[in-house]
PDB file of C-alpha atoms in Angstrom:
ATOM      1  CA  GLY A   1     125.429 -19.513 -30.101  1.00 32.00           C
ATOM      2  CA  GLY A   2     127.668 -22.216 -29.365  1.00 34.00           C
ATOM      3  CA  GLY A   3     131.046 -21.974 -30.441  1.00 34.00           C
ATOM      4  CA  GLY A   4     133.077 -23.468 -33.159  1.00 31.00           C
ATOM      5  CA  GLY A   5     132.637 -26.234 -34.640  1.00 30.00           C
ATOM      6  CA  VAL A   6     132.011 -29.732 -33.486  1.00 30.00           C
ATOM      7  CA  GLY A   7     133.462 -32.903 -35.155  1.00 30.00           C
ATOM      8  CA  LEU A   8     131.140 -36.399 -35.187  1.00 32.00           C
ATOM      9  CA  ASP A   9     130.816 -39.153 -32.755  1.00 33.00           C
ATOM     10  CA  GLY A  10     134.104 -39.792 -30.510  1.00 33.00           C
ATOM     11  CA  PRO A  11     137.462 -39.393 -32.107  1.00 31.00           C
ATOM     12  CA  PRO A  12     138.224 -37.976 -35.299  1.00 30.00           C
ATOM     13  CA  SER A  13     138.085 -39.442 -38.215  1.00 31.00           C
ATOM     14  CA  THR A  14     141.079 -41.309 -39.337  1.00 30.00           C
ATOM     15  CA  HIS A  15     139.480 -41.064 -42.682  1.00 30.00           C
ATOM     16  CA  GLY A  16     141.730 -38.302 -44.445  1.00 33.00           C
ATOM     17  CA  ASN A  17     140.027 -34.920 -43.502  1.00 34.00           C
ATOM     18  CA  ASP A  18     139.804 -34.401 -39.508  1.00 32.00           C
ATOM     19  CA  THR A  19     138.833 -31.474 -39.930  1.00 34.00           C
ATOM     20  CA  PRO A  20     135.195 -30.398 -37.300  1.00 34.00           C
ATOM     21  CA  LYS A  21     132.236 -30.487 -38.895  1.00 39.00           C
ATOM     22  CA  THR A  22     129.593 -27.425 -38.459  1.00 39.00           C
ATOM     23  CA  ASP A  23     125.954 -28.739 -37.611  1.00 40.00           C
ATOM     24  CA  GLY A  24     125.666 -27.102 -41.236  1.00 39.00           C
ATOM     25  CA  GLU A  25     128.162 -29.803 -42.508  1.00 39.00           C
ATOM     26  CA  LEU A  26     127.139 -33.221 -41.042  1.00 41.00           C
ATOM     27  CA  SER A  27     129.282 -36.031 -43.267  1.00 39.00           C
ATOM     28  CA  LYS A  28     126.442 -38.413 -44.523  1.00 41.00           C
ATOM     29  CA  GLY A  29     126.335 -41.011 -41.851  1.00 55.00           C
ATOM     30  CA  THR A  30     126.563 -41.918 -37.979  1.00 80.00           C
ATOM     31  CA  ALA A  31     124.794 -38.762 -36.520  1.00 90.00           C
ATOM     32  CA  GLY A  32     124.474 -36.965 -40.516  1.00 88.00           C
ATOM     33  CA  GLU A  33     122.651 -39.676 -41.696  1.00 89.00           C
ATOM     34  CA  ALA A  34     120.172 -40.149 -38.672  1.00 90.00           C
ATOM     35  CA  LEU A  35     119.831 -36.457 -38.429  1.00 89.00           C
ATOM     36  CA  ALA A  36     118.503 -36.178 -42.685  1.00 89.00           C
ATOM     37  CA  LEU A  37     116.412 -38.654 -41.806  1.00 88.00           C
ATOM     38  CA  ALA A  38     114.477 -37.376 -40.032  1.00 88.00           C
ATOM     39  CA  GLY A  39     115.029 -34.031 -42.680  1.00 87.00           C
ATOM     40  CA  THR A  40     117.425 -32.387 -41.149  1.00 86.00           C
ATOM     41  CA  SER A  41     121.151 -30.792 -41.728  1.00 81.00           C
ATOM     42  CA  LEU A  42     121.059 -29.179 -38.407  1.00 82.00           C
ATOM     43  CA  VAL A  43     121.832 -30.862 -34.862  1.00 89.00           C
ATOM     44  CA  VAL A  44     120.125 -28.182 -32.470  1.00 88.00           C
ATOM     45  CA  SER A  45     116.636 -28.137 -32.459  1.00 90.00           C
ATOM     46  CA  TYR A  46     114.639 -25.178 -29.919  1.00 88.00           C
ATOM     47  CA  ARG A  47     111.393 -25.408 -27.652  1.00 83.00           C
ATOM     48  CA  PRO A  48     109.400 -22.653 -28.903  1.00 80.00           C
ATOM     49  CA  SER A  49     108.816 -19.646 -27.281  1.00 67.00           C
ATOM     50  CA  ALA A  50     104.412 -19.176 -27.151  1.00 52.00           C
ATOM     51  CA  GLU A  51     105.223 -16.558 -29.225  1.00 47.00           C
ATOM     52  CA  ASP A  52     106.121 -19.221 -32.086  1.00 47.00           C
ATOM     53  CA  ASP A  53     104.577 -21.134 -35.040  1.00 45.00           C
ATOM     54  CA  VAL A  54     106.785 -24.440 -34.780  1.00 43.00           C
ATOM     55  CA  LEU A  55     106.222 -27.677 -36.942  1.00 44.00           C
ATOM     56  CA  LEU A  56     107.537 -30.278 -35.100  1.00 44.00           C
ATOM     57  CA  CYS A  57     111.126 -30.341 -34.485  1.00 44.00           C
ATOM     58  CA  HIS A  58     112.153 -28.810 -37.368  1.00 43.00           C
ATOM     59  CA  ALA A  59     116.041 -27.458 -36.284  1.00 43.00           C
ATOM     60  CA  ILE A  60     115.966 -23.240 -35.941  1.00 39.00           C
ATOM     61  CA  ASN A  61     119.076 -21.329 -37.685  1.00 40.00           C
ATOM     62  CA  GLY A  62     120.920 -21.090 -34.420  1.00 40.00           C
ATOM     63  CA  ALA A  63     121.759 -17.120 -35.455  1.00 37.00           C
ATOM     64  CA  SER A  64     118.431 -15.661 -34.885  1.00 40.00           C
ATOM     65  CA  GLN A  65     118.510 -17.422 -31.555  1.00 42.00           C
ATOM     66  CA  SER A  66     118.973 -15.726 -28.321  1.00 43.00           C
ATOM     67  CA  GLN A  67     121.605 -16.976 -25.909  1.00 45.00           C
ATOM     68  CA  SER A  68     118.152 -17.866 -23.219  1.00 53.00           C
ATOM     69  CA  GLN A  69     116.675 -20.347 -25.920  1.00 79.00           C
ATOM     70  CA  LYS A  70     116.366 -23.520 -24.753  1.00 89.00           C
ATOM     71  CA  LEU A  71     116.857 -26.782 -26.224  1.00 93.00           C
ATOM     72  CA  GLY A  72     114.306 -29.075 -27.314  1.00 94.00           C
ATOM     73  CA  CYS A  73     111.127 -29.246 -29.092  1.00 93.00           C
ATOM     74  CA  LYS A  74     107.633 -28.371 -28.556  1.00 92.00           C
ATOM     75  CA  HIS A  75     107.042 -31.265 -26.255  1.00 92.00           C
ATOM     76  CA  TYR A  76     110.113 -31.832 -24.093  1.00 91.00           C
ATOM     77  CA  THR A  77     113.179 -29.758 -22.740  1.00 92.00           C
ATOM     78  CA  ARG A  78     116.490 -31.691 -23.399  1.00 94.00           C
ATOM     79  CA  GLY A  79     119.392 -31.562 -25.210  1.00 95.00           C
ATOM     80  CA  ALA A  80     119.848 -34.513 -26.787  1.00 96.00           C
ATOM     81  CA  ARG A  81     117.356 -36.488 -29.613  1.00 96.00           C
ATOM     82  CA  LEU A  82     116.351 -39.699 -30.033  1.00 94.00           C
ATOM     83  CA  VAL A  83     117.768 -42.102 -32.633  1.00 95.00           C
ATOM     84  CA  ALA A  84     114.355 -44.362 -33.519  1.00 95.00           C
ATOM     85  CA  ALA A  85     115.527 -48.376 -33.886  1.00 94.00           C
ATOM     86  CA  CYS A  86     112.884 -48.820 -36.449  1.00 94.00           C
ATOM     87  CA  CYS A  87     114.144 -45.864 -38.812  1.00 94.00           C
ATOM     88  CA  GLY A  88     117.362 -44.841 -37.822  1.00 94.00           C
ATOM     89  CA  ALA A  89     115.944 -41.259 -37.507  1.00 95.00           C
ATOM     90  CA  ALA A  90     117.019 -38.635 -34.480  1.00 95.00           C
ATOM     91  CA  HIS A  91     113.655 -37.248 -33.793  1.00 96.00           C
ATOM     92  CA  VAL A  92     114.079 -34.649 -30.351  1.00 95.00           C
ATOM     93  CA  CYS A  93     111.528 -36.975 -29.010  1.00 94.00           C
ATOM     94  CA  ARG A  94     108.831 -39.429 -29.503  1.00 93.00           C
ATOM     95  CA  PHE A  95     105.991 -37.725 -30.264  1.00 93.00           C
ATOM     96  CA  CYS A  96     108.066 -35.589 -33.150  1.00 95.00           C
ATOM     97  CA  HIS A  97     109.157 -38.641 -35.028  1.00 96.00           C
ATOM     98  CA  ASP A  98     105.354 -40.355 -34.991  1.00 96.00           C
ATOM     99  CA  GLU A  99     103.983 -36.947 -36.738  1.00 95.00           C
ATOM    100  CA  ALA A 100     106.723 -36.604 -39.180  1.00 94.00           C
ATOM    101  CA  GLU A 101     107.215 -40.754 -39.766  1.00 95.00           C
ATOM    102  CA  ASP A 102     104.670 -43.256 -40.577  1.00 95.00           C
ATOM    103  CA  HIS A 103     105.184 -45.537 -38.024  1.00 96.00           C
ATOM    104  CA  GLN A 104     105.059 -45.104 -34.423  1.00 96.00           C
ATOM    105  CA  ILE A 105     108.183 -45.695 -32.621  1.00 95.00           C
ATOM    106  CA  ASP A 106     108.889 -47.899 -29.118  1.00 94.00           C
ATOM    107  CA  ARG A 107     110.821 -46.025 -26.966  1.00 88.00           C
ATOM    108  CA  TYR A 108     112.234 -48.745 -24.985  1.00 91.00           C
ATOM    109  CA  ALA A 109     113.984 -50.136 -28.438  1.00 94.00           C
ATOM    110  CA  THR A 110     115.922 -46.538 -28.390  1.00 94.00           C
ATOM    111  CA  LYS A 111     119.915 -47.203 -27.972  1.00 94.00           C
ATOM    112  CA  GLU A 112     121.475 -44.453 -28.682  1.00 95.00           C
ATOM    113  CA  MET A 113     121.117 -40.474 -28.812  1.00 96.00           C
ATOM    114  CA  VAL A 114     122.978 -37.423 -30.408  1.00 96.00           C
ATOM    115  CA  CYS A 115     124.074 -34.609 -28.096  1.00 96.00           C
ATOM    116  CA  MET A 116     122.860 -31.468 -29.126  1.00 95.00           C
ATOM    117  CA  LEU A 117     126.230 -29.676 -27.763  1.00 95.00           C
ATOM    118  CA  CYS A 118     128.384 -31.385 -29.125  1.00 95.00           C
ATOM    119  CA  SER A 119     126.314 -33.208 -32.437  1.00 94.00           C
ATOM    120  CA  ALA A 120     128.438 -36.798 -31.255  1.00 95.00           C
ATOM    121  CA  ARG A 121     126.544 -39.756 -32.041  1.00 95.00           C
ATOM    122  CA  GLN A 122     126.297 -42.023 -29.483  1.00 95.00           C
ATOM    123  CA  PRO A 123     124.947 -44.709 -26.340  1.00 94.00           C
ATOM    124  CA  VAL A 124     122.221 -42.766 -24.488  1.00 95.00           C
ATOM    125  CA  ALA A 125     122.349 -41.281 -21.043  1.00 96.00           C
ATOM    126  CA  GLY A 126     121.687 -38.876 -18.993  1.00 95.00           C
ATOM    127  CA  ALA A 127     125.137 -37.076 -19.735  1.00 97.00           C
ATOM    128  CA  CYS A 128     126.792 -37.212 -22.939  1.00 97.00           C
ATOM    129  CA  ARG A 129     130.250 -38.960 -23.258  1.00 95.00           C
ATOM    130  CA  ARG A 130     132.586 -36.623 -25.271  1.00 96.00           C
ATOM    131  CA  CYS A 131     131.343 -33.216 -24.294  1.00 96.00           C
ATOM    132  CA  ASP A 132     130.099 -33.294 -20.566  1.00 96.00           C
ATOM    133  CA  ALA A 133     126.253 -31.839 -20.691  1.00 96.00           C
ATOM    134  CA  SER A 134     124.008 -32.496 -18.851  1.00 95.00           C
ATOM    135  CA  MET A 135     121.274 -33.322 -21.333  1.00 96.00           C
ATOM    136  CA  ALA A 136     118.039 -32.915 -18.951  1.00 93.00           C
ATOM    137  CA  LYS A 137     118.055 -32.501 -15.578  1.00 92.00           C
ATOM    138  CA  TYR A 138     115.272 -35.332 -15.312  1.00 90.00           C
ATOM    139  CA  PHE A 139     116.984 -39.111 -17.395  1.00 93.00           C
ATOM    140  CA  CYS A 140     114.641 -41.554 -17.449  1.00 92.00           C
ATOM    141  CA  SER A 141     117.075 -45.181 -18.629  1.00 91.00           C
ATOM    142  CA  VAL A 142     113.936 -47.823 -19.198  1.00 90.00           C
ATOM    143  CA  CYS A 143     111.695 -45.107 -21.403  1.00 92.00           C
ATOM    144  CA  ASN A 144     115.104 -43.555 -22.652  1.00 93.00           C
ATOM    145  CA  PHE A 145     113.213 -40.280 -21.361  1.00 92.00           C
ATOM    146  CA  TRP A 146     115.134 -37.296 -21.188  1.00 93.00           C
ATOM    147  CA  ASP A 147     113.245 -33.911 -19.636  1.00 91.00           C
ATOM    148  CA  ASP A 148     114.055 -30.592 -17.749  1.00 88.00           C
ATOM    149  CA  ALA A 149     111.019 -30.383 -15.800  1.00 81.00           C
ATOM    150  CA  GLU A 150     111.821 -30.259 -11.834  1.00 77.00           C
ATOM    151  CA  ASP A 151     109.051 -33.351 -11.035  1.00 86.00           C
ATOM    152  CA  VAL A 152     109.012 -36.804 -13.355  1.00 85.00           C
ATOM    153  CA  TYR A 153     109.587 -40.535 -11.998  1.00 85.00           C
ATOM    154  CA  HIS A 154     109.133 -43.747 -13.279  1.00 87.00           C
ATOM    155  CA  CYS A 155     106.245 -45.818 -12.296  1.00 88.00           C
ATOM    156  CA  PRO A 156     107.637 -49.600 -12.186  1.00 85.00           C
ATOM    157  CA  PHE A 157     104.296 -51.077 -12.721  1.00 83.00           C
ATOM    158  CA  CYS A 158     102.961 -48.531 -15.072  1.00 85.00           C
ATOM    159  CA  ASN A 159     106.454 -48.550 -16.852  1.00 83.00           C
ATOM    160  CA  LEU A 160     105.961 -45.233 -17.926  1.00 87.00           C
ATOM    161  CA  CYS A 161     107.552 -42.342 -16.522  1.00 87.00           C
ATOM    162  CA  ARG A 162     105.264 -39.223 -15.514  1.00 83.00           C
ATOM    163  CA  ARG A 163     104.483 -36.258 -14.157  1.00 86.00           C
ATOM    164  CA  GLY A 164     104.962 -36.266  -9.939  1.00 82.00           C
ATOM    165  CA  LYS A 165     107.252 -36.321  -7.762  1.00 83.00           C
ATOM    166  CA  GLY A 166     107.005 -40.188  -7.717  1.00 75.00           C
ATOM    167  CA  LEU A 167     105.480 -42.660  -5.854  1.00 81.00           C
ATOM    168  CA  GLY A 168     104.169 -42.420  -1.861  1.00 74.00           C
ATOM    169  CA  LYS A 169     104.968 -38.611  -2.170  1.00 81.00           C
ATOM    170  CA  ASP A 170     102.332 -36.836  -4.476  1.00 73.00           C
ATOM    171  CA  PHE A 171     101.306 -40.233  -5.936  1.00 80.00           C
ATOM    172  CA  PHE A 172     100.234 -43.985  -5.523  1.00 78.00           C
ATOM    173  CA  HIS A 173      99.349 -47.140  -8.185  1.00 88.00           C
ATOM    174  CA  CYS A 174      96.515 -48.439  -7.667  1.00 85.00           C
ATOM    175  CA  MET A 175      96.862 -52.346  -8.200  1.00 84.00           C
ATOM    176  CA  GLN A 176      93.352 -52.778  -8.797  1.00 82.00           C
ATOM    177  CA  CYS A 177      93.261 -50.198 -11.853  1.00 82.00           C
ATOM    178  CA  ASN A 178      96.829 -50.752 -12.418  1.00 81.00           C
ATOM    179  CA  SER A 179      96.820 -47.188 -12.695  1.00 83.00           C
ATOM    180  CA  CYS A 180      98.659 -43.961 -10.756  1.00 84.00           C
ATOM    181  CA  VAL A 181      96.907 -41.844  -8.520  1.00 82.00           C
ATOM    182  CA  SER A 182      96.859 -38.245  -7.086  1.00 82.00           C
ATOM    183  CA  LEU A 183      97.385 -38.045  -3.403  1.00 76.00           C
ATOM    184  CA  THR A 184      96.537 -35.121  -3.380  1.00 78.00           C
ATOM    185  CA  MET A 185      92.790 -35.717  -4.757  1.00 75.00           C
ATOM    186  CA  GLY A 186      90.914 -37.140  -2.204  1.00 70.00           C
ATOM    187  CA  PRO A 187      90.208 -41.157  -1.794  1.00 74.00           C
ATOM    188  CA  HIS A 188      90.252 -43.741  -4.383  1.00 77.00           C
ATOM    189  CA  ASP A 189      87.128 -45.062  -5.365  1.00 77.00           C
ATOM    190  CA  CYS A 190      88.790 -48.196  -7.790  1.00 77.00           C
ATOM    191  CA  GLY A 191      86.517 -48.949 -10.688  1.00 68.00           C
ATOM    192  CA  ALA A 192      88.154 -51.969 -10.182  1.00 54.00           C
ATOM    193  CA  LYS A 193      86.310 -52.944  -7.559  1.00 53.00           C
ATOM    194  CA  THR A 194      82.897 -52.676  -9.175  1.00 47.00           C
ATOM    195  CA  ARG A 195      83.026 -54.107 -12.468  1.00 47.00           C
ATOM    196  CA  ALA A 196      82.225 -58.144 -12.600  1.00 39.00           C
ATOM    197  CA  GLY A 197      85.605 -60.108 -14.063  1.00 40.00           C
ATOM    198  CA  GLY A 198      88.147 -57.281 -12.881  1.00 38.00           C
ATOM    199  CA  GLY A 199      89.338 -55.525 -16.693  1.00 37.00           C
ATOM    200  CA  GLY A 200      92.800 -54.198 -17.853  1.00 35.00           C
ATOM    201  CA  GLY A 201      94.204 -51.049 -16.523  1.00 35.00           C
ATOM    202  CA  GLY A 202      95.898 -48.389 -17.218  1.00 31.00           C
ATOM    203  CA  GLY A 203      96.202 -47.148 -20.936  1.00 27.00           C
TER     204      GLY A 203
END
């Protein structure tokens, strides 16, 4: 689904042919190059339904998808592909990147994204600067993380986004354990109190 062809990366090209490109004919360079490095020529990727057996974040032919199909991958629902700073590949999420590549992504180093709705490559943001579409209900500019989950928050102490309503709501951050702890699971028995010499936290 999704209407018509769209150009890539901001204003129309001034190099000869200004005919907009469709998802199936992305030119080499910019968004097209990033997609090629991720092993696909299609910018669109759909979150698989329970009965689908989809490998990584490989794009699915949009013509076969219902209008209710959500953009994303098997890990997250989102409308953006992140462009990995390490290799330039446009994968849907960091897990898809790490499963497909021979190295791990540095999520904090990500500077660019590709909108799955209009194919524009651009700086990471919560909404596309070309088509104004929201990339997800939640966006964190620290972790460069998008997700349509209702309850997600960023912990400044863990320096990670986590599932939950937030610190002081259903989680608190234990400075001794150096980890987020649920407020709904009863009293917190801090293991750091009993460890001689302290020790590192988090995981």
